[in-house]
């Protein structure tokens, strides 16, 4: 054994301090413990202890985080999936979490996309070609599907640029 119970206690305490601020994924805690210089056996022992107490559950973390991000009204499903993957979750786990959260929070992609546009002053009026393109890029960058973007912006939202040539 290359470590002492005190090493594991210090690593476990570090995990608990991080979890007191907000829920975290296993990957996040592993990374934090690694940065703090704990050896791999100490990290694994500490995470095992924290998981045993019920404080570490990647499925619950993903589901809860997805629900929070969707409820904020700033991101579409694809952006939420990407954020979950950045927390160390697999693509499949992130996708399942977002699907579950969408139903739980009754997420409406079109309404959220319209809200994002309203926050940027890009709604409630006809958009010129540049603004229309900007609105489309904004929604795409926020994780909305092309289908939702098309329905929200549609050709009707585009102000004619001039006479047809």
PDB file of C-alpha atoms in Angstrom:
ATOM      1  CA  UNK A   1       0.000   0.000   0.000  1.00  0.00           C
ATOM      2  CA  UNK A   2       1.489   3.300  -1.161  1.00  0.00           C
ATOM      3  CA  UNK A   3      -0.820   5.515   0.873  1.00  0.00           C
ATOM      4  CA  UNK A   4      -2.156   5.993   4.344  1.00  0.00           C
ATOM      5  CA  UNK A   5      -5.724   6.344   5.615  1.00  0.00           C
ATOM      6  CA  UNK A   6      -4.885   9.997   6.269  1.00  0.00           C
ATOM      7  CA  UNK A   7      -4.144  10.467   2.533  1.00  0.00           C
ATOM      8  CA  UNK A   8      -7.550   9.038   1.653  1.00  0.00           C
ATOM      9  CA  UNK A   9      -9.213  11.214   4.300  1.00  0.00           C
ATOM     10  CA  UNK A  10      -7.607  14.362   2.877  1.00  0.00           C
ATOM     11  CA  UNK A  11      -8.682  13.404  -0.666  1.00  0.00           C
ATOM     12  CA  UNK A  12     -12.195  12.547   0.517  1.00  0.00           C
ATOM     13  CA  UNK A  13     -12.439  15.873   2.334  1.00  0.00           C
ATOM     14  CA  UNK A  14     -11.340  17.656  -0.841  1.00  0.00           C
ATOM     15  CA  UNK A  15     -14.123  15.864  -2.756  1.00  0.00           C
ATOM     16  CA  UNK A  16     -16.697  16.809  -0.156  1.00  0.00           C
ATOM     17  CA  UNK A  17     -15.642  20.466  -0.259  1.00  0.00           C
ATOM     18  CA  UNK A  18     -16.060  20.487  -4.043  1.00  0.00           C
ATOM     19  CA  UNK A  19     -19.417  18.707  -3.831  1.00  0.00           C
ATOM     20  CA  UNK A  20     -20.640  21.196  -1.233  1.00  0.00           C
ATOM     21  CA  UNK A  21     -20.412  23.929  -3.863  1.00  0.00           C
ATOM     22  CA  UNK A  22     -22.273  21.970  -6.589  1.00  0.00           C
ATOM     23  CA  UNK A  23     -22.789  18.469  -7.896  1.00  0.00           C
ATOM     24  CA  UNK A  24     -19.890  17.140  -9.935  1.00  0.00           C
ATOM     25  CA  UNK A  25     -19.150  14.228 -12.201  1.00  0.00           C
ATOM     26  CA  UNK A  26     -16.670  11.499 -11.361  1.00  0.00           C
ATOM     27  CA  UNK A  27     -14.383  12.873 -14.075  1.00  0.00           C
ATOM     28  CA  UNK A  28     -14.401  16.353 -12.524  1.00  0.00           C
ATOM     29  CA  UNK A  29     -13.506  15.014  -9.093  1.00  0.00           C
ATOM     30  CA  UNK A  30     -10.765  12.779 -10.496  1.00  0.00           C
ATOM     31  CA  UNK A  31      -9.272  15.746 -12.340  1.00  0.00           C
ATOM     32  CA  UNK A  32      -9.433  17.953  -9.248  1.00  0.00           C
ATOM     33  CA  UNK A  33      -7.760  15.327  -7.062  1.00  0.00           C
ATOM     34  CA  UNK A  34      -5.083  14.784  -9.680  1.00  0.00           C
ATOM     35  CA  UNK A  35      -4.375  18.537  -9.778  1.00  0.00           C
ATOM     36  CA  UNK A  36      -4.038  18.492  -5.996  1.00  0.00           C
ATOM     37  CA  UNK A  37      -1.339  15.839  -6.336  1.00  0.00           C
ATOM     38  CA  UNK A  38      -3.125  12.770  -4.971  1.00  0.00           C
ATOM     39  CA  UNK A  39      -1.898   9.440  -6.344  1.00  0.00           C
ATOM     40  CA  UNK A  40      -4.206   7.233  -8.405  1.00  0.00           C
ATOM     41  CA  UNK A  41      -4.858   4.707  -5.603  1.00  0.00           C
ATOM     42  CA  UNK A  42      -5.752   7.553  -3.214  1.00  0.00           C
ATOM     43  CA  UNK A  43      -8.044   9.158  -5.810  1.00  0.00           C
ATOM     44  CA  UNK A  44      -9.837   5.873  -6.460  1.00  0.00           C
ATOM     45  CA  UNK A  45     -10.219   5.114  -2.741  1.00  0.00           C
ATOM     46  CA  UNK A  46     -11.618   8.582  -2.045  1.00  0.00           C
ATOM     47  CA  UNK A  47     -14.053   8.433  -4.952  1.00  0.00           C
ATOM     48  CA  UNK A  48     -15.144   4.968  -3.893  1.00  0.00           C
ATOM     49  CA  UNK A  49     -15.910   6.291  -0.442  1.00  0.00           C
ATOM     50  CA  UNK A  50     -17.806   9.329  -1.732  1.00  0.00           C
ATOM     51  CA  UNK A  51     -19.771   7.164  -4.169  1.00  0.00           C
ATOM     52  CA  UNK A  52     -20.549   4.701  -1.384  1.00  0.00           C
ATOM     53  CA  UNK A  53     -22.121   7.513   0.619  1.00  0.00           C
ATOM     54  CA  UNK A  54     -24.324   8.382  -2.383  1.00  0.00           C
ATOM     55  CA  UNK A  55     -22.671  11.710  -3.171  1.00  0.00           C
ATOM     56  CA  UNK A  56     -21.284  10.651  -6.543  1.00  0.00           C
ATOM     57  CA  UNK A  57     -23.705   9.469  -9.206  1.00  0.00           C
ATOM     58  CA  UNK A  58     -22.949  10.449 -12.797  1.00  0.00           C
ATOM     59  CA  UNK A  59     -26.440   9.553 -14.033  1.00  0.00           C
ATOM     60  CA  UNK A  60     -28.112  11.750 -11.430  1.00  0.00           C
ATOM     61  CA  UNK A  61     -25.564  14.509 -12.040  1.00  0.00           C
ATOM     62  CA  UNK A  62     -26.191  14.412 -15.804  1.00  0.00           C
ATOM     63  CA  UNK A  63     -29.971  14.397 -15.435  1.00  0.00           C
ATOM     64  CA  UNK A  64     -29.985  17.257 -12.907  1.00  0.00           C
ATOM     65  CA  UNK A  65     -27.432  19.347 -14.805  1.00  0.00           C
ATOM     66  CA  UNK A  66     -29.303  18.866 -18.086  1.00  0.00           C
ATOM     67  CA  UNK A  67     -32.556  19.977 -16.445  1.00  0.00           C
ATOM     68  CA  UNK A  68     -30.921  23.093 -14.986  1.00  0.00           C
ATOM     69  CA  UNK A  69     -29.313  24.070 -18.284  1.00  0.00           C
ATOM     70  CA  UNK A  70     -32.505  23.532 -20.281  1.00  0.00           C
ATOM     71  CA  UNK A  71     -34.577  25.512 -17.762  1.00  0.00           C
ATOM     72  CA  UNK A  72     -32.217  28.490 -17.963  1.00  0.00           C
ATOM     73  CA  UNK A  73     -33.513  29.178 -21.456  1.00  0.00           C
ATOM     74  CA  UNK A  74     -30.099  29.899 -22.940  1.00  0.00           C
ATOM     75  CA  UNK A  75     -29.200  26.597 -24.592  1.00  0.00           C
ATOM     76  CA  UNK A  76     -30.645  24.036 -26.942  1.00  0.00           C
ATOM     77  CA  UNK A  77     -30.341  20.291 -26.443  1.00  0.00           C
ATOM     78  CA  UNK A  78     -27.142  19.873 -28.465  1.00  0.00           C
ATOM     79  CA  UNK A  79     -25.305  22.525 -26.456  1.00  0.00           C
ATOM     80  CA  UNK A  80     -26.429  20.893 -23.217  1.00  0.00           C
ATOM     81  CA  UNK A  81     -25.152  17.529 -24.472  1.00  0.00           C
ATOM     82  CA  UNK A  82     -21.789  19.117 -25.312  1.00  0.00           C
ATOM     83  CA  UNK A  83     -21.552  20.673 -21.867  1.00  0.00           C
ATOM     84  CA  UNK A  84     -22.269  17.324 -20.216  1.00  0.00           C
ATOM     85  CA  UNK A  85     -19.597  15.687 -22.354  1.00  0.00           C
ATOM     86  CA  UNK A  86     -17.176  18.380 -21.197  1.00  0.00           C
ATOM     87  CA  UNK A  87     -17.901  17.149 -17.656  1.00  0.00           C
ATOM     88  CA  UNK A  88     -16.550  13.755 -18.717  1.00  0.00           C
ATOM     89  CA  UNK A  89     -19.778  11.986 -19.568  1.00  0.00           C
ATOM     90  CA  UNK A  90     -20.081   9.749 -22.612  1.00  0.00           C
ATOM     91  CA  UNK A  91     -22.055  10.919 -25.627  1.00  0.00           C
ATOM     92  CA  UNK A  92     -24.686   8.266 -24.888  1.00  0.00           C
ATOM     93  CA  UNK A  93     -25.033   9.237 -21.223  1.00  0.00           C
ATOM     94  CA  UNK A  94     -25.297  12.921 -22.146  1.00  0.00           C
ATOM     95  CA  UNK A  95     -27.909  12.195 -24.804  1.00  0.00           C
ATOM     96  CA  UNK A  96     -29.994  10.077 -22.428  1.00  0.00           C
ATOM     97  CA  UNK A  97     -29.796  12.733 -19.719  1.00  0.00           C
ATOM     98  CA  UNK A  98     -30.940  15.480 -22.084  1.00  0.00           C
ATOM     99  CA  UNK A  99     -33.783  13.333 -23.410  1.00  0.00           C
ATOM    100  CA  UNK A 100     -34.957  12.621 -19.864  1.00  0.00           C
ATOM    101  CA  UNK A 101     -34.600  16.233 -18.780  1.00  0.00           C
ATOM    102  CA  UNK A 102     -36.511  17.530 -21.813  1.00  0.00           C
ATOM    103  CA  UNK A 103     -39.582  15.643 -20.714  1.00  0.00           C
ATOM    104  CA  UNK A 104     -39.140  16.411 -17.037  1.00  0.00           C
ATOM    105  CA  UNK A 105     -38.919  20.174 -17.544  1.00  0.00           C
ATOM    106  CA  UNK A 106     -41.288  20.242 -20.540  1.00  0.00           C
ATOM    107  CA  UNK A 107     -38.617  21.878 -22.667  1.00  0.00           C
ATOM    108  CA  UNK A 108     -39.934  23.699 -25.737  1.00  0.00           C
ATOM    109  CA  UNK A 109     -37.059  24.230 -28.160  1.00  0.00           C
ATOM    110  CA  UNK A 110     -38.900  26.767 -30.316  1.00  0.00           C
ATOM    111  CA  UNK A 111     -40.004  28.900 -27.381  1.00  0.00           C
ATOM    112  CA  UNK A 112     -36.491  28.811 -25.928  1.00  0.00           C
ATOM    113  CA  UNK A 113     -34.955  29.756 -29.271  1.00  0.00           C
ATOM    114  CA  UNK A 114     -37.359  32.706 -29.527  1.00  0.00           C
ATOM    115  CA  UNK A 115     -36.395  33.733 -25.993  1.00  0.00           C
ATOM    116  CA  UNK A 116     -32.690  33.665 -26.932  1.00  0.00           C
ATOM    117  CA  UNK A 117     -33.419  35.883 -29.936  1.00  0.00           C
ATOM    118  CA  UNK A 118     -35.496  38.284 -27.827  1.00  0.00           C
ATOM    119  CA  UNK A 119     -32.648  38.642 -25.334  1.00  0.00           C
ATOM    120  CA  UNK A 120     -30.429  39.739 -28.225  1.00  0.00           C
ATOM    121  CA  UNK A 121     -32.994  42.096 -29.748  1.00  0.00           C
ATOM    122  CA  UNK A 122     -33.502  39.854 -32.754  1.00  0.00           C
ATOM    123  CA  UNK A 123     -37.233  39.218 -32.489  1.00  0.00           C
ATOM    124  CA  UNK A 124     -40.544  40.953 -32.942  1.00  0.00           C
ATOM    125  CA  UNK A 125     -39.619  42.482 -36.274  1.00  0.00           C
ATOM    126  CA  UNK A 126     -38.506  41.603 -39.769  1.00  0.00           C
ATOM    127  CA  UNK A 127     -34.806  40.891 -39.982  1.00  0.00           C
ATOM    128  CA  UNK A 128     -32.498  42.030 -42.733  1.00  0.00           C
ATOM    129  CA  UNK A 129     -30.264  39.429 -44.374  1.00  0.00           C
ATOM    130  CA  UNK A 130     -27.311  40.119 -42.073  1.00  0.00           C
ATOM    131  CA  UNK A 131     -29.432  40.017 -38.919  1.00  0.00           C
ATOM    132  CA  UNK A 132     -31.178  36.857 -40.148  1.00  0.00           C
ATOM    133  CA  UNK A 133     -27.794  35.178 -40.656  1.00  0.00           C
ATOM    134  CA  UNK A 134     -26.598  36.441 -37.270  1.00  0.00           C
ATOM    135  CA  UNK A 135     -29.729  35.070 -35.590  1.00  0.00           C
ATOM    136  CA  UNK A 136     -29.211  31.703 -37.273  1.00  0.00           C
ATOM    137  CA  UNK A 137     -25.569  31.536 -36.184  1.00  0.00           C
ATOM    138  CA  UNK A 138     -26.533  32.496 -32.637  1.00  0.00           C
ATOM    139  CA  UNK A 139     -29.154  29.757 -32.387  1.00  0.00           C
ATOM    140  CA  UNK A 140     -26.829  27.191 -33.946  1.00  0.00           C
ATOM    141  CA  UNK A 141     -24.050  28.105 -31.504  1.00  0.00           C
ATOM    142  CA  UNK A 142     -26.501  27.689 -28.633  1.00  0.00           C
ATOM    143  CA  UNK A 143     -27.260  24.108 -29.651  1.00  0.00           C
ATOM    144  CA  UNK A 144     -30.552  24.389 -31.499  1.00  0.00           C
ATOM    145  CA  UNK A 145     -31.186  22.015 -34.394  1.00  0.00           C
ATOM    146  CA  UNK A 146     -31.391  23.260 -37.966  1.00  0.00           C
ATOM    147  CA  UNK A 147     -35.052  22.253 -37.976  1.00  0.00           C
ATOM    148  CA  UNK A 148     -35.836  24.464 -34.967  1.00  0.00           C
ATOM    149  CA  UNK A 149     -33.811  27.342 -36.410  1.00  0.00           C
ATOM    150  CA  UNK A 150     -35.716  27.088 -39.693  1.00  0.00           C
ATOM    151  CA  UNK A 151     -39.077  27.026 -37.920  1.00  0.00           C
ATOM    152  CA  UNK A 152     -38.189  29.988 -35.700  1.00  0.00           C
ATOM    153  CA  UNK A 153     -36.550  32.153 -38.327  1.00  0.00           C
ATOM    154  CA  UNK A 154     -38.310  30.883 -41.434  1.00  0.00           C
ATOM    155  CA  UNK A 155     -38.278  32.768 -44.688  1.00  0.00           C
ATOM    156  CA  UNK A 156     -41.068  35.022 -43.413  1.00  0.00           C
ATOM    157  CA  UNK A 157     -38.687  36.629 -40.914  1.00  0.00           C
ATOM    158  CA  UNK A 158     -36.378  37.780 -43.675  1.00  0.00           C
ATOM    159  CA  UNK A 159     -36.821  41.354 -44.847  1.00  0.00           C
ATOM    160  CA  UNK A 160     -36.412  41.694 -48.603  1.00  0.00           C
ATOM    161  CA  UNK A 161     -33.059  43.191 -49.505  1.00  0.00           C
ATOM    162  CA  UNK A 162     -34.270  44.916 -52.633  1.00  0.00           C
ATOM    163  CA  UNK A 163     -35.876  44.310 -56.009  1.00  0.00           C
ATOM    164  CA  UNK A 164     -35.229  40.967 -57.673  1.00  0.00           C
ATOM    165  CA  UNK A 165     -32.687  41.089 -60.458  1.00  0.00           C
TER     166      UNK A 165
END
